[in-house]
Each structure stands twice: as C-alpha cells, then as structure tokens.
PDB file of C-alpha atoms in Angstrom:
ATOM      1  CA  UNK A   1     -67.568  88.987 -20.931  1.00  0.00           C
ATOM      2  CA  UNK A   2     -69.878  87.979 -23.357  1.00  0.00           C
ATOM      3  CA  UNK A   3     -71.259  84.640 -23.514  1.00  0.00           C
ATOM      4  CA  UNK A   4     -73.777  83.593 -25.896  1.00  0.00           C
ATOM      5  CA  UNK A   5     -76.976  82.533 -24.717  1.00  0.00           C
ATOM      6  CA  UNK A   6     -77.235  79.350 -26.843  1.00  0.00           C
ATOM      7  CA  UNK A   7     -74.306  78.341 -25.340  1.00  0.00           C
ATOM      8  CA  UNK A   8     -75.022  78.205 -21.718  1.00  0.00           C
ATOM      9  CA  UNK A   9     -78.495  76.620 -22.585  1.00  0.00           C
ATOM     10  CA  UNK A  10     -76.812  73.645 -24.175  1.00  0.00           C
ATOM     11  CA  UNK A  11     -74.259  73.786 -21.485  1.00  0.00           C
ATOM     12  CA  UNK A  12     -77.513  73.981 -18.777  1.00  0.00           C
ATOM     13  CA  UNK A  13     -79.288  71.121 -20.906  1.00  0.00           C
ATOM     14  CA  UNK A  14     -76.230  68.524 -21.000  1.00  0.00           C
ATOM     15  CA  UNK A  15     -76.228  68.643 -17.692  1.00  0.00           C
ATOM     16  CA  UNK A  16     -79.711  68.628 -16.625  1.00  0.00           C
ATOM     17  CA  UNK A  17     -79.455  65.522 -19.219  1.00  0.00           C
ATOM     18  CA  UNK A  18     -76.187  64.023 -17.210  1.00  0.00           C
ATOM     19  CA  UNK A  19     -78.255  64.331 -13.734  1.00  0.00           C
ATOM     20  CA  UNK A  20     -81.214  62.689 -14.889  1.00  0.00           C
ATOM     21  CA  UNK A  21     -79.000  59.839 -16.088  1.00  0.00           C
ATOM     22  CA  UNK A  22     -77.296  59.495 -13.355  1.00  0.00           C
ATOM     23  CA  UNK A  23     -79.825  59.451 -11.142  1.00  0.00           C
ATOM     24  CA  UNK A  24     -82.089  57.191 -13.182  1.00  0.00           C
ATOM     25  CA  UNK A  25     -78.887  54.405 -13.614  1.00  0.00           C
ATOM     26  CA  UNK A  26     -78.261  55.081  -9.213  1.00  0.00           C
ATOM     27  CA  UNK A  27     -82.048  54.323  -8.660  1.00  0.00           C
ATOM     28  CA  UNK A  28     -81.735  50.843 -11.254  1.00  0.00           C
ATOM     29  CA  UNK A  29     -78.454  49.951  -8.938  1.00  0.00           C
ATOM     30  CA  UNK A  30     -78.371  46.845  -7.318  1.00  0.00           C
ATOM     31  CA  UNK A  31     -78.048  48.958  -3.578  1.00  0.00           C
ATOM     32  CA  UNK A  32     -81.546  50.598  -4.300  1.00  0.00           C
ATOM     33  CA  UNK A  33     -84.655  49.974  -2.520  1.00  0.00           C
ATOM     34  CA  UNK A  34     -87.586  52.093  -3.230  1.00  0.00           C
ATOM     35  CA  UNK A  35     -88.455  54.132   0.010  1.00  0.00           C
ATOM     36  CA  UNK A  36     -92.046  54.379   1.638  1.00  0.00           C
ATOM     37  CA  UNK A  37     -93.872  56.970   0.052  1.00  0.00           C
ATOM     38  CA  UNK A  38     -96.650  56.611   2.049  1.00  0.00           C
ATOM     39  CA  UNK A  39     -97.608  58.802   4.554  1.00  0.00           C
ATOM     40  CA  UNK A  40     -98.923  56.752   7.295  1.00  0.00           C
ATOM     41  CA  UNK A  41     -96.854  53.820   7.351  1.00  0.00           C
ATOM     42  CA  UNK A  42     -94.144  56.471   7.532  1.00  0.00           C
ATOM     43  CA  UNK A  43     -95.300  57.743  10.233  1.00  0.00           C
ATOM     44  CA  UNK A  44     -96.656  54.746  12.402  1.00  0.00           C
ATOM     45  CA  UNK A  45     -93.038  52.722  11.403  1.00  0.00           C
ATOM     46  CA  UNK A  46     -91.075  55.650  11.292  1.00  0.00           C
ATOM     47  CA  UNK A  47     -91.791  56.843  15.203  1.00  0.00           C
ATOM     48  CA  UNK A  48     -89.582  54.435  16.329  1.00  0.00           C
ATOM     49  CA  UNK A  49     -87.115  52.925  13.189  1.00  0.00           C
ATOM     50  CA  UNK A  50     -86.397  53.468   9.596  1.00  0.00           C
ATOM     51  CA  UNK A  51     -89.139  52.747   7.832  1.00  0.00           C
ATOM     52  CA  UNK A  52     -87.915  50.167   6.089  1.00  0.00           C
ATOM     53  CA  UNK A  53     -88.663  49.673   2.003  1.00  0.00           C
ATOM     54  CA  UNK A  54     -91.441  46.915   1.603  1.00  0.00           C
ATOM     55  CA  UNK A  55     -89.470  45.537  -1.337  1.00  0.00           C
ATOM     56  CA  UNK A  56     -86.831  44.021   1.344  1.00  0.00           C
ATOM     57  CA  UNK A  57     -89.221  41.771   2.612  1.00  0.00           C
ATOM     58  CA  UNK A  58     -91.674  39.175   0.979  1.00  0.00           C
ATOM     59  CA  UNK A  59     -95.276  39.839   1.776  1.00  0.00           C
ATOM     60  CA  UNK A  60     -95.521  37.122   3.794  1.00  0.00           C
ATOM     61  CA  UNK A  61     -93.473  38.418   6.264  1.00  0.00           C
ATOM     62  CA  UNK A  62     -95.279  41.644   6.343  1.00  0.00           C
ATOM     63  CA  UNK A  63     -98.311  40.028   6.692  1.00  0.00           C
ATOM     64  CA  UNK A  64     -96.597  38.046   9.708  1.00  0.00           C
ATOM     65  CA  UNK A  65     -95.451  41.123  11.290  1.00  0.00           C
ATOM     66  CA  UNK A  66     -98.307  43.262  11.564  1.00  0.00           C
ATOM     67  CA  UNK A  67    -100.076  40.381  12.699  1.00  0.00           C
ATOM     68  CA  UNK A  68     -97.606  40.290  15.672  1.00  0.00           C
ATOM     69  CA  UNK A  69     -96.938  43.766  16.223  1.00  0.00           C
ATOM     70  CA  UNK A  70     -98.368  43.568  20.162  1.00  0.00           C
ATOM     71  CA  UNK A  71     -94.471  41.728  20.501  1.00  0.00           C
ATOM     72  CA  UNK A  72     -92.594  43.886  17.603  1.00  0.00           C
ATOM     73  CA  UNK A  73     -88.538  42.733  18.220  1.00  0.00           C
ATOM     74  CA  UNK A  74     -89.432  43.172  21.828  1.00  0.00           C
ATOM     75  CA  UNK A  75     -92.143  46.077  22.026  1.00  0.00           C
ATOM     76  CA  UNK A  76     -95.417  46.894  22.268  1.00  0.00           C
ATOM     77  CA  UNK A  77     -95.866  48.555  18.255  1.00  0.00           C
ATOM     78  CA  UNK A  78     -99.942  48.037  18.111  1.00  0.00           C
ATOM     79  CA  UNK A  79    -102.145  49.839  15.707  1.00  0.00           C
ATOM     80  CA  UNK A  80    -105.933  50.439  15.806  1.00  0.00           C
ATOM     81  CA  UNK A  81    -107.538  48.124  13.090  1.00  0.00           C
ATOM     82  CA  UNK A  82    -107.733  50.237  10.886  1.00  0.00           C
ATOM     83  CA  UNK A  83    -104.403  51.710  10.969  1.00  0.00           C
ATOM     84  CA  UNK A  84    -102.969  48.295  11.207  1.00  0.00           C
ATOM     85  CA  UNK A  85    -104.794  47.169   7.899  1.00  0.00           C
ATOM     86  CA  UNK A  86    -103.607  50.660   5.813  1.00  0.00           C
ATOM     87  CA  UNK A  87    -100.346  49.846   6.570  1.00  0.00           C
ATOM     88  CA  UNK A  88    -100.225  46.040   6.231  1.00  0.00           C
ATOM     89  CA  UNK A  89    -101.871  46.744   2.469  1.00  0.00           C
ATOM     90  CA  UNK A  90     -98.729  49.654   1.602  1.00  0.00           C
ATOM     91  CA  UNK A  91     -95.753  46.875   2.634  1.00  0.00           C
ATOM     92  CA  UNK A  92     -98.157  44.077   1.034  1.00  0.00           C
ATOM     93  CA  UNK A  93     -98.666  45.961  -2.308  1.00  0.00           C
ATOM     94  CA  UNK A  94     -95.200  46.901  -2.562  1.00  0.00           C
ATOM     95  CA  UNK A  95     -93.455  43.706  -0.493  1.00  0.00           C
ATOM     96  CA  UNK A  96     -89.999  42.079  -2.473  1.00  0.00           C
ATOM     97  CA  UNK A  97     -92.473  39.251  -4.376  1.00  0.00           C
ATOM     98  CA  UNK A  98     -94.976  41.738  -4.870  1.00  0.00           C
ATOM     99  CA  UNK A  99     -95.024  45.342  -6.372  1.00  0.00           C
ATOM    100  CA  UNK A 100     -91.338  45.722  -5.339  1.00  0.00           C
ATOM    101  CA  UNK A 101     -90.015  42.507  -7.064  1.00  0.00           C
ATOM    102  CA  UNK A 102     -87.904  44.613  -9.371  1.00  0.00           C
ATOM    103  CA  UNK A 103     -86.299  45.731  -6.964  1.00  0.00           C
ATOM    104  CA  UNK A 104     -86.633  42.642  -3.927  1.00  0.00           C
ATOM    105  CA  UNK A 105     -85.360  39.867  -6.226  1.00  0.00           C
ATOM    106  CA  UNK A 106     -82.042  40.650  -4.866  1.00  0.00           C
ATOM    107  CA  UNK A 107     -82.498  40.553  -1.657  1.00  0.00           C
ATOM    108  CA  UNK A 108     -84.111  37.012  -1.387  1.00  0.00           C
ATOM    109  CA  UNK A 109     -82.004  35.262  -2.838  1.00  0.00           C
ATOM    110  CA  UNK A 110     -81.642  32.255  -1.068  1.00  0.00           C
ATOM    111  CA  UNK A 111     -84.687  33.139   1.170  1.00  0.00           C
ATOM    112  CA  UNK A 112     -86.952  29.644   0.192  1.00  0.00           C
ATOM    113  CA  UNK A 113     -90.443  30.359  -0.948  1.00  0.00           C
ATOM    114  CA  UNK A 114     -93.306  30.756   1.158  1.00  0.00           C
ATOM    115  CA  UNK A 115     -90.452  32.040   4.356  1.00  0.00           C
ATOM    116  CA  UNK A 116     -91.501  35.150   6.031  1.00  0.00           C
ATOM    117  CA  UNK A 117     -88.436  36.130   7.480  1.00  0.00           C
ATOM    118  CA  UNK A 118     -89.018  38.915  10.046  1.00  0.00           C
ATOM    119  CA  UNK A 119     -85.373  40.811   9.864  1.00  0.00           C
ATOM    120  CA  UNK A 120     -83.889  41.740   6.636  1.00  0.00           C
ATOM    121  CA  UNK A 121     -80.477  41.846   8.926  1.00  0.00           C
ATOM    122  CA  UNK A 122     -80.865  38.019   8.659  1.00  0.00           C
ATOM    123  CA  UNK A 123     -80.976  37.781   5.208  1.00  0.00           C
ATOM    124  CA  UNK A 124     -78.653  35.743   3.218  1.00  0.00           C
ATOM    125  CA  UNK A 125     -77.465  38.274   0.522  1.00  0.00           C
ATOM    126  CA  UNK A 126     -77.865  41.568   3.769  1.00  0.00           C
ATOM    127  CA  UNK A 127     -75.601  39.250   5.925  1.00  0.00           C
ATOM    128  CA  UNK A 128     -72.949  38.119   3.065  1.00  0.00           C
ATOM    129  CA  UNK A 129     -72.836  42.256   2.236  1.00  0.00           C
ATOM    130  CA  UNK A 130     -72.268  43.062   5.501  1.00  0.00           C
ATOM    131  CA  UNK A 131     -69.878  40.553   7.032  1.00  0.00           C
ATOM    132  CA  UNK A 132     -66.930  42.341   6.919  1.00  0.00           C
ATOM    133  CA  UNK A 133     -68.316  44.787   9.685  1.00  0.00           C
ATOM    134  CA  UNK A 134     -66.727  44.105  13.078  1.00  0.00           C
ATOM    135  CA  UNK A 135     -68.480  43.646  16.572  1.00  0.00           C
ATOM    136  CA  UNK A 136     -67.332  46.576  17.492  1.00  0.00           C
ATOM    137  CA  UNK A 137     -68.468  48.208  14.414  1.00  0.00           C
ATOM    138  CA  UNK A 138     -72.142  47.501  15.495  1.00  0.00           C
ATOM    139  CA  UNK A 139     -71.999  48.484  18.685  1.00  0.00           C
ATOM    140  CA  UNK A 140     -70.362  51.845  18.036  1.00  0.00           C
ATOM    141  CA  UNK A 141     -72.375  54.329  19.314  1.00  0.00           C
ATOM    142  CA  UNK A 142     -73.869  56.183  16.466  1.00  0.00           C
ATOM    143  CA  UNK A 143     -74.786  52.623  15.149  1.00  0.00           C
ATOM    144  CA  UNK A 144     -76.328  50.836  17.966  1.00  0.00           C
ATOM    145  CA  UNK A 145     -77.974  48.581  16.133  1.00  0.00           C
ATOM    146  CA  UNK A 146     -77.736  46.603  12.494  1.00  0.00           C
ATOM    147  CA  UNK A 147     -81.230  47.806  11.861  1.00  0.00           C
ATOM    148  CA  UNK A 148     -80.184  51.875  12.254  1.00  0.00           C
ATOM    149  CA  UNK A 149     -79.002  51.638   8.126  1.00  0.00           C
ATOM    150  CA  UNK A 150     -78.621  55.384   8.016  1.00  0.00           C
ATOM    151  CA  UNK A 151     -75.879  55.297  10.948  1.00  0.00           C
ATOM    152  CA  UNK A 152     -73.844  54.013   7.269  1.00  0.00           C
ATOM    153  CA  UNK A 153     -75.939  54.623   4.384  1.00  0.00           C
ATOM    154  CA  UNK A 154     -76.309  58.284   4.695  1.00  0.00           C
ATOM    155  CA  UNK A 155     -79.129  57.912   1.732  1.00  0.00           C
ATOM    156  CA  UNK A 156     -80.964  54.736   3.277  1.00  0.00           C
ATOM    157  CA  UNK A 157     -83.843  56.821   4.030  1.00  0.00           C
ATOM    158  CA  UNK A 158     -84.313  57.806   0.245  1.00  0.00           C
ATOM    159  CA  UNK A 159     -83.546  54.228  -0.640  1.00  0.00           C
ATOM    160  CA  UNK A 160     -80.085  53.833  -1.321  1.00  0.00           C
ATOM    161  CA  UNK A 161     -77.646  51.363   0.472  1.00  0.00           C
ATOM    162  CA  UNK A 162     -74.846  51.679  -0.946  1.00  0.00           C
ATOM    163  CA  UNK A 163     -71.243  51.413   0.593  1.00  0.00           C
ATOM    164  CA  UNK A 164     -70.790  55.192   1.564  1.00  0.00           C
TER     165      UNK A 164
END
C-alpha cells in the first residue's frame, strides 16, 4: 500500500484542527467552569472535596468562607495564616464576579449582589439544573453527597459539568 505522505499530513492536520475546535467550543460551553490550577489550594481543598472552580462562587463568599473555615459545613478545615491567605487570594482572583466572570455569570444568576452564598448546591440556576435528580439519586452510594460532582460529571474535576 502506498499512501502519499501529503495526504496523511492533511488528513493528521484536519484533525488536529477538528480537536482543537472542539475542545476550544466544549471549554466556551455553558457547563464549563475553569478548574483550580493552583497547586496549593488544590491541595489544602482537595484533601477532603473537589476543589471546587472559584468562578462558581462570588468573592464574597470566598472571602466568607475562609474566614470561617474553623466550622467548614461541619469540620474543623483551618489553615496556618499564611496558607489561609494564598488560598483565599487564588478563589478571590478568580471568584464568579472576579477573574472568572466569563465563566461565573451563569451561575449567579439570580444570586442578589453583595450575597456570599456558601454552597453552590444552593444556587438558583445549580438547583433548577439539577431538580430532576431524585432523593434517592443523592443518597446512592457512589454519590453521597450533592457536593461529590464527579460521582456524575465524570470531567468535573477538569471543569466540565455537563449532563454525562
């Protein structure tokens, strides 16, 4: 078999093309949130949760939440200072009315300015989206809870919630 080599370049190129369309149109989607990228805040959130994209919250509630994180949804999640304010700057920089507002504005809709909400799972648009989920649904056990988003968006961690 012969194939030219011109030809399976431009066959290799049209589809590196297609893929970085794709994937360039899938991170623009309405279901993406981009993920932390930084290494400590991944770390210190990720130990116990998801760590969750900053752009799903406003930075007032990040703010609010580091503040409290001696009672964090029931635990004990304190930082040293320091590690407490490197953190608290990543979600603030990057928070839904901040650095992630192209990406946020969806999400608060219908959150009123100034709120700091402190679950995204209470969120107007998160709870229309996910109301058709039964009870039992939720308390499945590979679920657990409505924050554990990669139990049923298998690419949450790299930012993308959609249906799956």
């Amino acid at each position: 078999m012969n194939i030219p080599a011109r030809s399976v370049v431009a066959g290799l190129l049209v589809i590196g093309l297609t893929a970085a369309v794709l994937s360039k149109a899938r991170a623009g989607g309405d279901d993406y949130f981009p993920p932390v990228t930084d290494k400590l805040t991944i770390d210190e959130c990720g130990s116990c949760h998801m760590a969750f994209p900053p752009a799903m919250l406003p930075a007032a509630s990040w703010r609010r939440m580091m503040v409290e994180l001696e009672d964090h949804f029931g635990d004990n999640a304190s930082l040293d200072p320091q590690t407490a304010a490197h953190v608290t700057r990543y979600l603030v920089d990057n928070a839904a009315d901040a650095g992630g507002r192209r990406h946020g504005r969806k999400l608060m809709k219908g959150v009123p300015a100034g709120a700091s909400p402190q679950r995204i799972t209470e969120l107007p648009k998160w709870v229309r989206e996910h109301d058709e989920v039964s009870r039992s649904e939720w308390q499945h056990k590979d679920v657990g809870s409505k924050a554990n988003c990669p139990a049923c968006h298998v690419d949450a961690n790299d930012g993308y919630f959609e249906d799956d």
